[in-house]
mmCIF file of C-alpha atoms and ligand atoms in Angstrom:
data_model
loop_
_atom_site.group_PDB
_atom_site.id
_atom_site.type_symbol
_atom_site.label_atom_id
_atom_site.label_comp_id
_atom_site.label_asym_id
_atom_site.label_seq_id
_atom_site.Cartn_x
_atom_site.Cartn_y
_atom_site.Cartn_z
ATOM 1 C CA MET A 1 -11.072 -11.512 -16.825
ATOM 2 C CA THR A 2 -13.736 -9.844 -14.760
ATOM 3 C CA THR A 3 -15.741 -12.714 -12.908
ATOM 4 C CA THR A 4 -18.834 -10.018 -11.994
ATOM 5 C CA GLN A 5 -21.279 -8.307 -13.905
ATOM 6 C CA ARG A 6 -24.150 -5.746 -13.587
ATOM 7 C CA ALA A 7 -27.753 -7.051 -13.398
ATOM 8 C CA VAL A 8 -31.238 -5.511 -12.251
ATOM 9 C CA LEU A 9 -31.720 -7.629 -9.280
ATOM 10 C CA VAL A 10 -34.569 -8.189 -6.861
ATOM 11 C CA ARG A 11 -33.864 -9.584 -3.475
ATOM 12 C CA ALA A 12 -37.533 -8.945 -2.011
ATOM 13 C CA TYR A 13 -40.637 -8.528 -3.471
ATOM 14 C CA GLY A 14 -41.807 -5.089 -3.568
ATOM 15 C CA GLY A 15 -41.962 -1.400 -4.948
ATOM 16 C CA ALA A 16 -40.049 0.848 -7.349
ATOM 17 C CA SER A 17 -37.025 0.266 -4.928
ATOM 18 C CA ALA A 18 -37.017 -3.640 -5.098
ATOM 19 C CA ALA A 19 -35.317 -3.502 -8.193
ATOM 20 C CA GLU A 20 -31.837 -2.427 -8.018
ATOM 21 C CA VAL A 21 -28.592 -2.475 -10.211
ATOM 22 C CA ALA A 22 -26.016 -4.763 -8.422
ATOM 23 C CA GLU A 23 -22.804 -6.760 -9.018
ATOM 24 C CA ILE A 24 -23.413 -10.455 -9.497
ATOM 25 C CA ALA A 25 -21.674 -13.541 -10.689
ATOM 26 C CA LYS A 26 -20.892 -13.986 -14.185
ATOM 27 C CA PRO A 27 -22.241 -17.054 -15.760
ATOM 28 C CA SER A 28 -20.869 -19.605 -18.078
ATOM 29 C CA ALA A 29 -22.966 -21.436 -20.892
ATOM 30 C CA GLY A 30 -24.431 -24.900 -19.718
ATOM 31 C CA ASP A 31 -25.539 -27.712 -21.876
ATOM 32 C CA GLY A 32 -27.224 -26.663 -25.016
ATOM 33 C CA GLN A 33 -26.769 -23.176 -24.055
ATOM 34 C CA VAL A 34 -24.732 -20.225 -25.250
ATOM 35 C CA LEU A 35 -23.495 -17.471 -23.344
ATOM 36 C CA VAL A 36 -24.626 -14.128 -24.670
ATOM 37 C CA ARG A 37 -23.401 -10.653 -24.197
ATOM 38 C CA VAL A 38 -26.422 -8.566 -24.036
ATOM 39 C CA ARG A 39 -26.476 -5.486 -25.937
ATOM 40 C CA ALA A 40 -30.361 -4.428 -25.323
ATOM 41 C CA ALA A 41 -33.106 -5.849 -23.758
ATOM 42 C CA GLY A 42 -36.874 -5.155 -23.708
ATOM 43 C CA VAL A 43 -39.023 -3.664 -20.689
ATOM 44 C CA ASN A 44 -42.162 -5.186 -20.402
ATOM 45 C CA GLY A 45 -45.371 -4.881 -18.854
ATOM 46 C CA ILE A 46 -44.952 -8.017 -16.712
ATOM 47 C CA ASP A 47 -41.659 -6.469 -15.061
ATOM 48 C CA TRP A 48 -43.073 -4.922 -12.401
ATOM 49 C CA LYS A 49 -45.492 -7.835 -11.848
ATOM 50 C CA PHE A 50 -42.535 -10.039 -11.287
ATOM 51 C CA ARG A 51 -40.991 -7.336 -9.037
ATOM 52 C CA GLU A 52 -44.037 -7.113 -6.879
ATOM 53 C CA GLY A 53 -44.375 -10.819 -6.747
ATOM 54 C CA LEU A 54 -47.611 -10.704 -8.444
ATOM 55 C CA VAL A 55 -47.435 -13.585 -11.174
ATOM 56 C CA GLN A 56 -45.706 -15.998 -8.531
ATOM 57 C CA LYS A 57 -48.511 -18.284 -8.967
ATOM 58 C CA ALA A 58 -48.630 -18.372 -12.706
ATOM 59 C CA PHE A 59 -44.645 -17.984 -13.192
ATOM 60 C CA PRO A 60 -42.857 -19.077 -10.100
ATOM 61 C CA VAL A 61 -39.668 -17.210 -9.566
ATOM 62 C CA GLN A 62 -36.815 -17.984 -7.053
ATOM 63 C CA LEU A 63 -35.113 -15.125 -4.991
ATOM 64 C CA PRO A 64 -32.856 -13.384 -5.529
ATOM 65 C CA ALA A 65 -33.724 -13.193 -9.487
ATOM 66 C CA VAL A 66 -32.360 -10.970 -12.275
ATOM 67 C CA LEU A 67 -35.351 -9.178 -13.995
ATOM 68 C CA GLY A 68 -35.718 -9.021 -17.844
ATOM 69 C CA ILE A 69 -37.054 -11.399 -20.275
ATOM 70 C CA GLU A 70 -36.011 -10.741 -23.760
ATOM 71 C CA LEU A 71 -32.705 -9.771 -25.333
ATOM 72 C CA ALA A 72 -30.225 -9.041 -28.359
ATOM 73 C CA GLY A 73 -26.683 -9.239 -28.382
ATOM 74 C CA THR A 74 -23.610 -11.336 -29.362
ATOM 75 C CA VAL A 75 -22.975 -14.815 -28.728
ATOM 76 C CA GLU A 76 -19.950 -15.049 -26.663
ATOM 77 C CA ALA A 77 -19.494 -18.552 -25.935
ATOM 78 C CA VAL A 78 -20.801 -21.951 -26.902
ATOM 79 C CA GLY A 79 -21.519 -24.422 -24.076
ATOM 80 C CA PRO A 80 -21.519 -28.092 -24.434
ATOM 81 C CA GLY A 81 -24.066 -29.815 -26.695
ATOM 82 C CA ALA A 82 -25.104 -26.593 -28.681
ATOM 83 C CA SER A 83 -24.576 -26.259 -32.219
ATOM 84 C CA ARG A 84 -26.809 -23.820 -33.762
ATOM 85 C CA PHE A 85 -24.772 -20.584 -33.162
ATOM 86 C CA GLN A 86 -20.936 -19.600 -33.459
ATOM 87 C CA VAL A 87 -19.160 -17.019 -31.261
ATOM 88 C CA GLY A 88 -19.767 -13.521 -32.695
ATOM 89 C CA ASP A 89 -23.127 -14.506 -33.779
ATOM 90 C CA ARG A 90 -25.948 -11.477 -33.559
ATOM 91 C CA VAL A 91 -28.950 -13.136 -31.678
ATOM 92 C CA MET A 92 -32.362 -12.091 -30.286
ATOM 93 C CA GLY A 93 -34.810 -14.111 -28.167
ATOM 94 C CA PRO A 94 -36.795 -14.647 -25.226
ATOM 95 C CA LEU A 95 -35.350 -16.126 -22.085
ATOM 96 C CA GLY A 96 -38.308 -18.364 -21.316
ATOM 97 C CA GLN A 97 -37.457 -17.603 -17.718
ATOM 98 C CA LEU A 98 -35.941 -14.064 -15.965
ATOM 99 C CA GLY A 99 -32.385 -12.628 -16.318
ATOM 100 C CA ALA A 100 -31.973 -10.742 -19.485
ATOM 101 C CA TYR A 101 -30.694 -7.309 -17.401
ATOM 102 C CA ALA A 102 -27.593 -8.608 -16.971
ATOM 103 C CA ASP A 103 -24.318 -8.279 -19.150
ATOM 104 C CA PHE A 104 -24.020 -11.734 -19.511
ATOM 105 C CA VAL A 105 -26.711 -14.201 -19.687
ATOM 106 C CA ALA A 106 -26.244 -18.308 -20.637
ATOM 107 C CA VAL A 107 -29.513 -18.978 -22.893
ATOM 108 C CA ALA A 108 -31.129 -22.041 -24.092
ATOM 109 C CA GLU A 109 -30.078 -21.983 -27.881
ATOM 110 C CA ALA A 110 -33.335 -23.108 -28.754
ATOM 111 C CA ASN A 111 -34.965 -19.992 -27.791
ATOM 112 C CA LEU A 112 -32.781 -17.740 -30.036
ATOM 113 C CA VAL A 113 -32.832 -16.698 -33.572
ATOM 114 C CA HIS A 114 -30.142 -15.155 -35.692
ATOM 115 C CA THR A 115 -30.912 -11.117 -35.692
ATOM 116 C CA PRO A 116 -31.682 -10.412 -39.398
ATOM 117 C CA GLU A 117 -29.687 -7.784 -41.063
ATOM 118 C CA GLY A 118 -31.259 -4.526 -40.916
ATOM 119 C CA LEU A 119 -32.276 -4.693 -37.357
ATOM 120 C CA ASP A 120 -30.012 -3.014 -34.560
ATOM 121 C CA ASP A 121 -29.762 -4.650 -31.181
ATOM 122 C CA VAL A 122 -32.034 -1.958 -29.542
ATOM 123 C CA GLN A 123 -34.568 -2.558 -32.127
ATOM 124 C CA ALA A 124 -34.433 -6.513 -31.782
ATOM 125 C CA ALA A 125 -34.469 -6.430 -27.843
ATOM 126 C CA GLY A 126 -37.963 -5.147 -27.940
ATOM 127 C CA ILE A 127 -39.404 -7.814 -30.371
ATOM 128 C CA PRO A 128 -39.226 -11.375 -29.128
ATOM 129 C CA VAL A 129 -42.105 -11.381 -26.430
ATOM 130 C CA ALA A 130 -44.587 -9.014 -27.531
ATOM 131 C CA ALA A 131 -44.519 -9.963 -31.186
ATOM 132 C CA VAL A 132 -44.720 -13.557 -30.382
ATOM 133 C CA ALA A 133 -47.153 -13.372 -27.597
ATOM 134 C CA GLY A 134 -49.401 -10.811 -29.684
ATOM 135 C CA TRP A 135 -49.734 -13.537 -32.638
ATOM 136 C CA LEU A 136 -49.885 -16.580 -30.580
ATOM 137 C CA SER A 137 -52.615 -14.839 -28.449
ATOM 138 C CA LEU A 138 -54.767 -13.921 -31.377
ATOM 139 C CA HIS A 139 -54.963 -17.303 -32.703
ATOM 140 C CA GLN A 140 -55.311 -19.282 -29.412
ATOM 141 C CA ALA A 141 -59.176 -19.438 -29.789
ATOM 142 C CA GLY A 142 -59.055 -20.907 -32.926
ATOM 143 C CA PRO A 143 -58.177 -19.526 -36.658
ATOM 144 C CA ILE A 144 -59.337 -15.840 -37.736
ATOM 145 C CA ALA A 145 -61.760 -15.331 -40.272
ATOM 146 C CA ALA A 146 -62.171 -12.638 -42.570
ATOM 147 C CA GLY A 147 -64.971 -10.369 -41.265
ATOM 148 C CA GLN A 148 -64.599 -11.443 -37.609
ATOM 149 C CA ARG A 149 -64.931 -8.645 -35.224
ATOM 150 C CA ILE A 150 -62.146 -8.488 -32.916
ATOM 151 C CA LEU A 151 -61.923 -5.979 -29.687
ATOM 152 C CA VAL A 152 -58.336 -5.277 -28.530
ATOM 153 C CA HIS A 153 -57.804 -3.882 -25.083
ATOM 154 C CA GLY A 154 -54.361 -2.236 -24.433
ATOM 155 C CA ALA A 155 -53.807 -1.829 -28.270
ATOM 156 C CA ALA A 156 -51.537 0.664 -27.821
ATOM 157 C CA GLY A 157 -49.109 -1.651 -25.732
ATOM 158 C CA GLY A 158 -46.429 -4.117 -26.651
ATOM 159 C CA LEU A 159 -48.430 -7.056 -27.209
ATOM 160 C CA GLY A 160 -51.481 -5.099 -28.233
ATOM 161 C CA GLY A 161 -49.712 -3.000 -30.826
ATOM 162 C CA TYR A 162 -48.620 -6.171 -32.919
ATOM 163 C CA ALA A 163 -52.280 -7.920 -32.795
ATOM 164 C CA VAL A 164 -53.870 -5.244 -33.943
ATOM 165 C CA GLN A 165 -51.672 -5.421 -37.186
ATOM 166 C CA TYR A 166 -52.122 -9.251 -37.273
ATOM 167 C CA ALA A 167 -55.834 -9.160 -37.072
ATOM 168 C CA LYS A 168 -56.068 -6.524 -39.915
ATOM 169 C CA GLN A 169 -53.902 -8.675 -41.892
ATOM 170 C CA ALA A 170 -56.216 -11.707 -41.521
ATOM 171 C CA GLY A 171 -59.131 -9.374 -42.442
ATOM 172 C CA ALA A 172 -60.766 -8.724 -39.238
ATOM 173 C CA GLU A 173 -62.633 -5.940 -38.075
ATOM 174 C CA VAL A 174 -60.525 -4.441 -35.428
ATOM 175 C CA PHE A 175 -62.022 -2.377 -32.084
ATOM 176 C CA ALA A 176 -58.897 -1.045 -30.019
ATOM 177 C CA THR A 177 -58.971 0.705 -26.687
ATOM 178 C CA ALA A 178 -56.177 2.901 -25.674
ATOM 179 C CA SER A 179 -55.869 5.961 -23.987
ATOM 180 C CA THR A 180 -56.006 9.908 -25.437
ATOM 181 C CA ALA A 181 -52.192 10.075 -26.446
ATOM 182 C CA SER A 182 -52.514 6.726 -28.054
ATOM 183 C CA LEU A 183 -55.473 7.124 -30.507
ATOM 184 C CA ASP A 184 -53.537 8.098 -33.652
ATOM 185 C CA TYR A 185 -50.588 5.446 -33.294
ATOM 186 C CA VAL A 186 -53.364 2.616 -32.935
ATOM 187 C CA ARG A 187 -55.558 3.828 -35.892
ATOM 188 C CA SER A 188 -52.103 4.090 -37.852
ATOM 189 C CA LEU A 189 -51.683 0.215 -37.205
ATOM 190 C CA GLY A 190 -54.892 -0.321 -38.830
ATOM 191 C CA ALA A 191 -57.748 -0.547 -36.187
ATOM 192 C CA ASP A 192 -61.111 0.486 -37.558
ATOM 193 C CA HIS A 193 -62.584 1.703 -34.413
ATOM 194 C CA VAL A 194 -60.609 3.394 -31.985
ATOM 195 C CA ILE A 195 -61.957 3.796 -28.326
ATOM 196 C CA ASP A 196 -60.127 6.426 -25.816
ATOM 197 C CA TYR A 197 -60.881 4.175 -22.693
ATOM 198 C CA ARG A 198 -60.692 7.039 -20.232
ATOM 199 C CA ARG A 199 -63.797 9.227 -21.957
ATOM 200 C CA GLN A 200 -65.811 6.435 -23.572
ATOM 201 C CA ARG A 201 -67.121 3.382 -22.362
ATOM 202 C CA PHE A 202 -65.874 0.420 -24.782
ATOM 203 C CA GLU A 203 -69.505 -1.111 -24.779
ATOM 204 C CA SER A 204 -71.168 1.772 -26.407
ATOM 205 C CA VAL A 205 -68.855 1.186 -29.370
ATOM 206 C CA ALA A 206 -68.141 -2.440 -29.367
ATOM 207 C CA GLN A 207 -70.886 -5.028 -29.698
ATOM 208 C CA ASP A 208 -71.243 -8.419 -31.339
ATOM 209 C CA ILE A 209 -67.574 -9.240 -30.664
ATOM 210 C CA ASP A 210 -66.339 -12.584 -31.947
ATOM 211 C CA LEU A 211 -62.832 -12.375 -29.814
ATOM 212 C CA VAL A 212 -61.852 -10.100 -27.290
ATOM 213 C CA LEU A 213 -58.012 -10.080 -26.712
ATOM 214 C CA ASP A 214 -57.545 -8.651 -23.178
ATOM 215 C CA TYR A 215 -54.013 -7.166 -22.559
ATOM 216 C CA VAL A 216 -55.312 -5.088 -19.427
ATOM 217 C CA GLY A 217 -57.322 -7.573 -16.739
ATOM 218 C CA GLY A 218 -59.293 -6.077 -14.160
ATOM 219 C CA GLU A 219 -62.557 -4.768 -14.646
ATOM 220 C CA VAL A 220 -62.081 -4.501 -18.238
ATOM 221 C CA LEU A 221 -61.883 -8.058 -18.403
ATOM 222 C CA ASP A 222 -65.146 -8.710 -16.585
ATOM 223 C CA ARG A 223 -67.062 -5.959 -18.686
ATOM 224 C CA SER A 224 -66.120 -7.745 -21.693
ATOM 225 C CA TRP A 225 -68.408 -10.521 -21.624
ATOM 226 C CA ASP A 226 -71.315 -7.965 -22.174
ATOM 227 C CA VAL A 227 -69.816 -7.454 -25.941
ATOM 228 C CA LEU A 228 -69.502 -10.999 -27.075
ATOM 229 C CA THR A 229 -71.300 -13.117 -29.606
ATOM 230 C CA LYS A 230 -72.788 -16.231 -27.799
ATOM 231 C CA ASN A 231 -70.121 -18.267 -29.283
ATOM 232 C CA GLY A 232 -67.534 -15.460 -28.715
ATOM 233 C CA ALA A 233 -64.152 -15.852 -26.838
ATOM 234 C CA ILE A 234 -61.962 -14.124 -24.409
ATOM 235 C CA VAL A 235 -58.355 -14.506 -24.480
ATOM 236 C CA THR A 236 -56.586 -12.940 -21.932
ATOM 237 C CA ALA A 237 -52.571 -12.420 -21.284
ATOM 238 C CA ALA A 238 -53.252 -10.480 -18.109
ATOM 239 C CA ALA A 239 -55.601 -12.338 -15.656
ATOM 240 C CA PRO A 240 -54.429 -15.652 -14.934
ATOM 241 C CA ASP A 241 -57.766 -16.231 -12.630
ATOM 242 C CA ILE A 242 -60.103 -15.752 -15.875
ATOM 243 C CA LEU A 243 -61.210 -19.455 -15.776
ATOM 244 C CA ALA A 244 -62.670 -18.761 -12.011
ATOM 245 C CA ARG A 245 -64.166 -15.233 -13.439
ATOM 246 C CA THR A 246 -65.731 -16.786 -16.821
ATOM 247 C CA PRO A 247 -69.821 -17.209 -16.414
ATOM 248 C CA ALA A 248 -71.012 -20.478 -17.009
ATOM 249 C CA GLY A 249 -71.315 -21.334 -20.748
ATOM 250 C CA ARG A 250 -68.839 -18.820 -21.808
ATOM 251 C CA ARG A 251 -65.297 -19.164 -23.062
ATOM 252 C CA GLY A 252 -62.662 -17.855 -21.145
ATOM 253 C CA LEU A 253 -58.779 -18.878 -22.191
ATOM 254 C CA TRP A 254 -55.917 -17.685 -20.129
ATOM 255 C CA PHE A 255 -52.683 -17.060 -22.526
ATOM 256 C CA VAL A 256 -49.091 -18.470 -21.644
ATOM 257 C CA ASN A 257 -46.452 -17.212 -23.779
ATOM 258 C CA LYS A 258 -43.988 -20.034 -25.598
ATOM 259 C CA ALA A 259 -40.694 -19.510 -27.073
ATOM 260 C CA ASP A 260 -41.517 -20.014 -30.984
ATOM 261 C CA THR A 261 -38.233 -19.256 -33.008
ATOM 262 C CA THR A 262 -39.907 -20.346 -36.361
ATOM 263 C CA LEU A 263 -42.279 -17.522 -35.809
ATOM 264 C CA LEU A 264 -40.105 -15.191 -34.289
ATOM 265 C CA ALA A 265 -37.694 -15.502 -36.922
ATOM 266 C CA ARG A 266 -40.495 -14.959 -39.512
ATOM 267 C CA LEU A 267 -41.867 -11.642 -37.616
ATOM 268 C CA ALA A 268 -38.350 -10.277 -36.784
ATOM 269 C CA ALA A 269 -38.023 -10.266 -40.794
ATOM 270 C CA GLU A 270 -41.079 -8.784 -41.281
ATOM 271 C CA ILE A 271 -40.057 -5.901 -39.124
ATOM 272 C CA ALA A 272 -36.713 -5.859 -40.748
ATOM 273 C CA GLN A 273 -38.112 -5.518 -44.285
ATOM 274 C CA GLY A 274 -40.924 -3.002 -43.140
ATOM 275 C CA SER A 275 -43.852 -4.976 -43.536
ATOM 276 C CA LEU A 276 -44.601 -5.117 -39.734
ATOM 277 C CA LEU A 277 -44.250 -1.929 -37.297
ATOM 278 C CA SER A 278 -42.656 -2.121 -34.315
ATOM 279 C CA LYS A 279 -42.666 0.950 -32.276
ATOM 280 C CA LEU A 280 -39.839 1.871 -29.985
ATOM 281 C CA SER A 281 -41.334 4.614 -27.494
ATOM 282 C CA GLU A 282 -38.152 5.301 -25.487
ATOM 283 C CA VAL A 283 -34.476 3.829 -25.128
ATOM 284 C CA VAL A 284 -33.087 3.871 -21.773
ATOM 285 C CA GLY A 285 -29.668 3.208 -20.274
ATOM 286 C CA PHE A 286 -28.719 0.372 -17.976
ATOM 287 C CA ASP A 287 -28.590 2.222 -14.528
ATOM 288 C CA ASP A 288 -32.324 3.587 -15.517
ATOM 289 C CA ILE A 289 -33.671 -0.163 -15.924
ATOM 290 C CA PRO A 290 -35.523 -0.087 -12.632
ATOM 291 C CA ALA A 291 -36.914 3.440 -13.144
ATOM 292 C CA ALA A 292 -38.416 2.162 -16.564
ATOM 293 C CA ILE A 293 -39.850 -0.442 -15.141
ATOM 294 C CA GLU A 294 -41.807 1.511 -12.670
ATOM 295 C CA ARG A 295 -42.824 3.928 -15.473
ATOM 296 C CA ASN A 296 -44.478 1.060 -17.126
ATOM 297 C CA ARG A 297 -46.457 0.443 -14.386
ATOM 298 C CA THR A 298 -47.787 3.990 -13.730
ATOM 299 C CA GLY A 299 -47.512 6.237 -16.932
ATOM 300 C CA PRO A 300 -49.034 6.127 -20.338
ATOM 301 C CA ARG A 301 -47.013 4.076 -22.942
ATOM 302 C CA ILE A 302 -47.136 3.492 -26.768
ATOM 303 C CA GLY A 303 -45.411 0.305 -28.133
ATOM 304 C CA LYS A 304 -41.950 -0.646 -26.400
ATOM 305 C CA VAL A 305 -39.246 0.841 -23.851
ATOM 306 C CA VAL A 306 -35.784 -0.966 -24.735
ATOM 307 C CA ALA A 307 -32.584 -0.557 -22.525
ATOM 308 C CA ASP A 308 -29.473 0.117 -24.602
ATOM 309 C CA PHE A 309 -26.559 -1.361 -22.482
ATOM 310 C CA SER A 310 -23.957 0.815 -24.044
ATOM 311 C CA ARG A 311 -25.452 3.994 -22.493
HETATM 312 N N1 NAP B 1 -49.371 -14.456 -20.162
HETATM 313 C C1 NAP B 1 -48.495 -14.145 -20.679
HETATM 314 O O1 NAP B 1 -47.498 -15.202 -21.013
HETATM 315 C C2 NAP B 1 -47.792 -12.812 -21.053
HETATM 316 C C3 NAP B 1 -46.564 -12.480 -21.965
HETATM 317 C C4 NAP B 1 -46.506 -11.194 -22.110
HETATM 318 C C5 NAP B 1 -47.427 -10.236 -21.458
HETATM 319 N N2 NAP B 1 -48.079 -10.732 -20.706
HETATM 320 C C6 NAP B 1 -49.290 -9.431 -19.912
HETATM 321 O O2 NAP B 1 -49.756 -9.079 -21.015
HETATM 322 C C7 NAP B 1 -50.180 -7.580 -20.668
HETATM 323 C C8 NAP B 1 -49.739 -6.478 -21.837
HETATM 324 O O3 NAP B 1 -48.393 -6.184 -21.738
HETATM 325 P P1 NAP B 1 -47.614 -5.683 -22.358
HETATM 326 O O4 NAP B 1 -45.846 -5.872 -22.429
HETATM 327 O O5 NAP B 1 -48.237 -5.103 -23.961
HETATM 328 O O6 NAP B 1 -47.949 -4.166 -21.466
HETATM 329 P P2 NAP B 1 -47.889 -2.879 -21.979
HETATM 330 O O7 NAP B 1 -46.798 -2.457 -22.951
HETATM 331 O O8 NAP B 1 -47.519 -1.914 -20.581
HETATM 332 O O9 NAP B 1 -49.309 -2.342 -22.309
HETATM 333 C C9 NAP B 1 -50.340 -2.051 -21.671
HETATM 334 C C10 NAP B 1 -51.321 -1.131 -22.249
HETATM 335 O O10 NAP B 1 -52.437 -1.186 -21.795
HETATM 336 C C11 NAP B 1 -53.326 0.053 -21.847
HETATM 337 N N3 NAP B 1 -54.042 0.362 -20.796
HETATM 338 C C12 NAP B 1 -54.004 0.491 -19.432
HETATM 339 N N4 NAP B 1 -55.299 0.273 -19.188
HETATM 340 C C13 NAP B 1 -55.901 0.219 -19.802
HETATM 341 C C14 NAP B 1 -57.744 -0.006 -20.090
HETATM 342 N N5 NAP B 1 -58.331 0.218 -18.941
HETATM 343 N N6 NAP B 1 -58.141 0.030 -21.222
HETATM 344 C C15 NAP B 1 -57.467 -0.103 -22.495
HETATM 345 N N7 NAP B 1 -56.195 -0.246 -22.230
HETATM 346 C C16 NAP B 1 -55.251 0.063 -21.287
HETATM 347 C C17 NAP B 1 -51.972 0.970 -21.484
HETATM 348 O O11 NAP B 1 -52.205 2.258 -22.272
HETATM 349 P P3 NAP B 1 -52.133 3.749 -21.374
HETATM 350 O O12 NAP B 1 -50.650 3.725 -20.987
HETATM 351 O O13 NAP B 1 -52.264 4.568 -22.548
HETATM 352 O O14 NAP B 1 -53.067 3.664 -20.086
HETATM 353 C C18 NAP B 1 -50.896 0.348 -22.515
HETATM 354 O O15 NAP B 1 -50.802 0.890 -23.457
HETATM 355 C C19 NAP B 1 -49.464 -7.597 -19.081
HETATM 356 O O16 NAP B 1 -50.445 -7.667 -18.148
HETATM 357 C C20 NAP B 1 -48.557 -8.546 -19.139
HETATM 358 O O17 NAP B 1 -48.162 -8.771 -18.020
HETATM 359 C C21 NAP B 1 -48.406 -11.837 -20.479
#
């Protein structure tokens, strides 16, 4: 039996070449963990930020580190104290830490759910982080009421695509920013007002907004105070320093994702049944993961990119 495996590793923070395919030791399942043979892993907007050390304050990581935060695969072994899964079960989930871009990963069984029938591993791998984070960030500032006006920045991305759908299901009036090539996609998710952020200032369309979901950060966040109602809130997944940037008397919340297996199982079932759309824009092979991480930083993107480990 081989004792090493492929992994996408960062030894020192940096640009595109800082993430490389390397051989590392194969892990075994510890207490409360299962060993997962990874079949596919989702590429996320946060991967390149880990690679560059930009989120080190909010999410500290020890180097060298294997990148990747979500996976789908098959249970290869069950560790001591783990009881929810059996060898051979198909599972999916977020790791709650780094390490998904490796052939075998020891995962806390508390983070995983059974992959529903009707979802293949490539589809499943792109769901755990974005679907759950989109839901939790939408609801972080309080319950959503019908008729509420919600602005989603980065609506074509992983989290944004889900948030638009959830907000519509809750009866909200949804304003959504995206780039030109993504406008039809965002409209197809149900957004009522689609704003091409490269050609139009969102302030000229979106006003009296009750909730801004910010998946972009930077000046997009800073400009968003002007479109909020007096009691409105901004929830950001992209700007950990939002508290320092929140004007006096306004409400700004930093979102931190959590593993929620009850929620993940429900959302994955909805996707398998076709009542929730999970958009896959690209499937890459294992060796292409470092380039896909970099493309996620630089290029236009719709929905999710997933790495298929069999390619
Ligand atoms: N705090 C947490 O726990 C947590 C968890 C998960 C993710 N995140 C963060 O949440 C953010 C979104 O993640 P993701 O995976 O959804 O990223 P993603 O898939 O890369 O999506 C980002 C989207 O933002 C769009 N965009 C870029 N600039 C924009 C602008 N000025 N106005 C409007 N849209 C713009 C991009 O569209 P174009 O490419 O067309 O420009 C892209 O569709 C990232 O910052 C990620 O780090 C945080």
